[in-house]
Coordinates of C-alpha atoms and ligand atoms in Angstrom, one line a residue:
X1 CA 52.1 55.9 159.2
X2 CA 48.4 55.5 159.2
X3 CA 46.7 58.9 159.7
X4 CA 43.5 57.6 159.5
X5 CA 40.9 57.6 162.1
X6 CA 37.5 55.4 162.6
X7 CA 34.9 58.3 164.3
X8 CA 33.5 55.6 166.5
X9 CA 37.4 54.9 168.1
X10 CA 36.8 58.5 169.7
X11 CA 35.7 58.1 172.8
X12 CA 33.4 60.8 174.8
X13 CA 36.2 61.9 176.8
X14 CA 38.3 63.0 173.7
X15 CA 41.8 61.7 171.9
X16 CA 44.5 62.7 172.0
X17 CA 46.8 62.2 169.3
X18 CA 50.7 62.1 168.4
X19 CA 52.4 61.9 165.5
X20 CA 56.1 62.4 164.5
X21 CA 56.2 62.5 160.6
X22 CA 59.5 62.1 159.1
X23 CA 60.8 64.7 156.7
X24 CA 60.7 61.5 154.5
X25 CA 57.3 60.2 155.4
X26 CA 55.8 63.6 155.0
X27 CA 57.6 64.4 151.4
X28 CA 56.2 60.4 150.1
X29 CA 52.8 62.0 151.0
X30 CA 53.3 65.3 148.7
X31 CA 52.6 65.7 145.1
X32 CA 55.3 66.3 143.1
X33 CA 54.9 70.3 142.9
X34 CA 54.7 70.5 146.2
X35 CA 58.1 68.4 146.7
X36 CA 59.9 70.7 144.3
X37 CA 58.7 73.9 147.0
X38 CA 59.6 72.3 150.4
X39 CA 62.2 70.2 151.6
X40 CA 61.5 69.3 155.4
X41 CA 64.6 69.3 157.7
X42 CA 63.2 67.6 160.3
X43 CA 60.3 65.8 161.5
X44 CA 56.3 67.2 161.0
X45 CA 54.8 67.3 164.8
X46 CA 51.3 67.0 165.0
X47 CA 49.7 67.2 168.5
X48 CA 45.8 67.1 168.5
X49 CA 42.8 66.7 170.4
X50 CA 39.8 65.0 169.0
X51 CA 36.8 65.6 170.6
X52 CA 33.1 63.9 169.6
X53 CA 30.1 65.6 169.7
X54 CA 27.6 63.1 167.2
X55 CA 28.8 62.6 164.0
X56 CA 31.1 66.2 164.3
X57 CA 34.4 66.0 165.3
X58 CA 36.7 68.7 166.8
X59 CA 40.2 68.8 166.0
X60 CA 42.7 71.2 168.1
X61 CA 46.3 71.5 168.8
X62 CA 49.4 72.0 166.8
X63 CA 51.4 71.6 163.7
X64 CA 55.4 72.4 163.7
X65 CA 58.3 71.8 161.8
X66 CA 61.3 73.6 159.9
X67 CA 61.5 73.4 156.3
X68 CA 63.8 74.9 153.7
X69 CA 62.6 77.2 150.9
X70 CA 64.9 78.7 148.1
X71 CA 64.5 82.4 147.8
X72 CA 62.6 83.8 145.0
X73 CA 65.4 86.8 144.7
X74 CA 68.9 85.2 145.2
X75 CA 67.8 81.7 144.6
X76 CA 70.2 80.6 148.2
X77 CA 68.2 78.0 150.2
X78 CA 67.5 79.0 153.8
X79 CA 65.7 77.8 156.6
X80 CA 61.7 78.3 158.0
X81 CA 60.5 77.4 161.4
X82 CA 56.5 77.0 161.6
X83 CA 54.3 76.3 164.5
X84 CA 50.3 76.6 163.1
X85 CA 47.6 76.2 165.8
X86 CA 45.0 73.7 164.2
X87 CA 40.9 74.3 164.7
X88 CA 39.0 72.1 162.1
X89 CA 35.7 70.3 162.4
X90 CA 35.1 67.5 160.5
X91 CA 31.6 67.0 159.7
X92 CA 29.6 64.3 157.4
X93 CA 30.1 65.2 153.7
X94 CA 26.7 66.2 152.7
X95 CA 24.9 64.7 150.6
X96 CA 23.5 67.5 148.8
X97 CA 26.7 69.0 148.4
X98 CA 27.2 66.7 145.5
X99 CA 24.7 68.3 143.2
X100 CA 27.0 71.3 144.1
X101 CA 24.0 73.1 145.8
X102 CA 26.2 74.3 149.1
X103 CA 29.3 76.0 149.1
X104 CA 31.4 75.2 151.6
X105 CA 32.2 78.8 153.2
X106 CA 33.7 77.5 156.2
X107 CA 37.3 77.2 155.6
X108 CA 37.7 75.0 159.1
X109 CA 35.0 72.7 158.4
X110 CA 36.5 69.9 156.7
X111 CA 34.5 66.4 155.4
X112 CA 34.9 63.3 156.3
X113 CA 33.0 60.5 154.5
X114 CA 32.0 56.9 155.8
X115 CA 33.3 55.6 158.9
X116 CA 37.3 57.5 158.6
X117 CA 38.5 61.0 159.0
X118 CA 41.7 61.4 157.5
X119 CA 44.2 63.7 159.0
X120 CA 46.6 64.2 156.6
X121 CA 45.0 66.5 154.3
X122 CA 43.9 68.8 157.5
X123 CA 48.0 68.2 158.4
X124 CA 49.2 69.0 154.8
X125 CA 46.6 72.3 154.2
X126 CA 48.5 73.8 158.3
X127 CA 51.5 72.9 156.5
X128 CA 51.1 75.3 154.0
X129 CA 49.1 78.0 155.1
X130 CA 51.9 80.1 156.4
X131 CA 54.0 79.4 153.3
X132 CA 55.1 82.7 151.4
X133 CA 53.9 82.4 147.6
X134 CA 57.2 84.5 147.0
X135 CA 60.1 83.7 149.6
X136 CA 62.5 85.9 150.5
X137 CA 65.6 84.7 152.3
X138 CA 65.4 88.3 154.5
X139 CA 63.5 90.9 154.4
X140 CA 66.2 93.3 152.6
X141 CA 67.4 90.4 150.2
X142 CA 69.4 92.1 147.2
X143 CA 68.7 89.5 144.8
X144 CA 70.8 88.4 141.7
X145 CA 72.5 90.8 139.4
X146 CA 70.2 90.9 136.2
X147 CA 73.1 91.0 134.3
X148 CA 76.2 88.7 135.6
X149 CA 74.0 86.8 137.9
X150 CA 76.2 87.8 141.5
X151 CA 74.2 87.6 144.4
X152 CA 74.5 91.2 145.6
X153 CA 74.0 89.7 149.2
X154 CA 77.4 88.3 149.0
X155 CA 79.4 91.0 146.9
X156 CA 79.2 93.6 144.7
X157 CA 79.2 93.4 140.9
X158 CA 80.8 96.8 138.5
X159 CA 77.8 95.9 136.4
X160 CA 75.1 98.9 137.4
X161 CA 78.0 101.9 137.3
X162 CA 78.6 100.9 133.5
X163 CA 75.3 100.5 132.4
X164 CA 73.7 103.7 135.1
X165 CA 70.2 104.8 135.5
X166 CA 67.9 103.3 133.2
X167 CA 65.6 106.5 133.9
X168 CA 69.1 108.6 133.0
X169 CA 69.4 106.9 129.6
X170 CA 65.7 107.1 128.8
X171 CA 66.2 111.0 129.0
X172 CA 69.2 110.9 126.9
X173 CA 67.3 109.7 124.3
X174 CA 64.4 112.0 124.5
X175 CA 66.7 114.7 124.0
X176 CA 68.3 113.0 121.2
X177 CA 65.1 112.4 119.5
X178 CA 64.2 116.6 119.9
X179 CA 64.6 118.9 116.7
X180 CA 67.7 120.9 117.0
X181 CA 67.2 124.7 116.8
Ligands
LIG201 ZN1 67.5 85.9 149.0
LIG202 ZN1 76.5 92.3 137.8

C-alpha cells in the first residue's frame, strides 16, 4: 500500500484519509529488531485528516491496533490493544538544518522533502510510542523461577524453601566468619 502523499493532492478543504494495514503489510515495513518485538494480530487503522496551510501540513486522527508482546518476566506472550491520537505537522526540511545548525525540538514537527510526505514513518513512530521498553504480562507477574525455570504464575516450584533467604544465609556467614570467644 502506497502511504505516500503529493502536498499539492491536498486540497484546501482538507483529506481525509483511510488506511487498513495488514499485520503482514505493516511487519514487511519493520526492520528486523522491530519484527523480533511485535507481532501484529490484526490490522494497523489509520484514520487522518490532512489539512494544508502553504507548504505545512496538519495531520490529525488515530492510530489503533492490537499486537502481541512476550513478557520480560515469564517470557508467555500476551496481548496489547493501542489506540494513539496522532498530531504532527509536516513542514519543508530546512535547508539549513543540514549543516546541523537547528535542532529539531519539536517532537510533532516532522519533514517532508520534495513534492511527498510520507506517512509511514509518522504511522510506525504512534505505533511505538506507547510500547513498554520492559513488558509485563500483568502488573503482579511472578516471573520465572531463577533456578528451575517454572513460571510462578502457573505453579509453585519447592525451589525457594530449600535454598531460604539469601539475606538469612548472608548472616550465617558473618557469624561464621566472627572470632569465637
Ligand atoms: Zn509475565
Ligand atoms: Zn524453582
Amino acid at each position: 500500500m502506497d502511504l505516500k502523499v503529493r502536498v499539492t493532492d491536498i486540497p484546501v478543504t482538507g483529506w481525509d484519509l483511510s488506511y487498513d494495514l495488514t499485520p503482514e503489510e505493516t511487519e514487511a515495513r519493520l526492520v528486523n529488531i522491530e519484527k523480533d518485538l511485535i507481532r501484529f494480530f490484526t490490522p494497523v487503522q489509520v484514520r487522518l485528516k490532512l489539512e494544508r496551510t502553504g507548504n505545512r501540513i496538519l495531520v490529525r486522527g488515530s492510530i489503533s491496533t492490537g499486537y502481541l508482546l512476550t513478557c520480560s518476566l515469564c517470557l508467555e506472550e500476551f496481548n496489547i490493544r493501542m489506540s494513539e491520537e496522532v498530531f504532527s505537522v509536516f513542514t519543508p526540511f530546512p535547508e539549513e538544518y543540514i549543516d546541523g545548525e537547528i535542532a529539531a525540538e519539536d517532537l510533532n514537527e516532522e519533514y517532508y522533502e520534495g513534492e511527498e510526505i510520507d506517512l509511514w514513518p509518522l504511522i510506525r513512530e504512534y505505533l511505538f510510542l506507547g510500547m513498554p521498553i520492559k513488558p509485563a504480562c500483568r502488573d503482579n507477574c511472578k516471573g520465572l523461577c531463577p533456578i528451575c525455570g517454572q513460571n510462578l504464575n502457573k505453579k509453585r516450584c519447592d525451589c525457594s524453601s530449600q535454598v531460604g533467604h539469601p539475606g538469612f544465609s548472608k548472616l550465617k556467614q558473618l557469624r561464621d566468619s566472627l572470632p569465637k570467644k
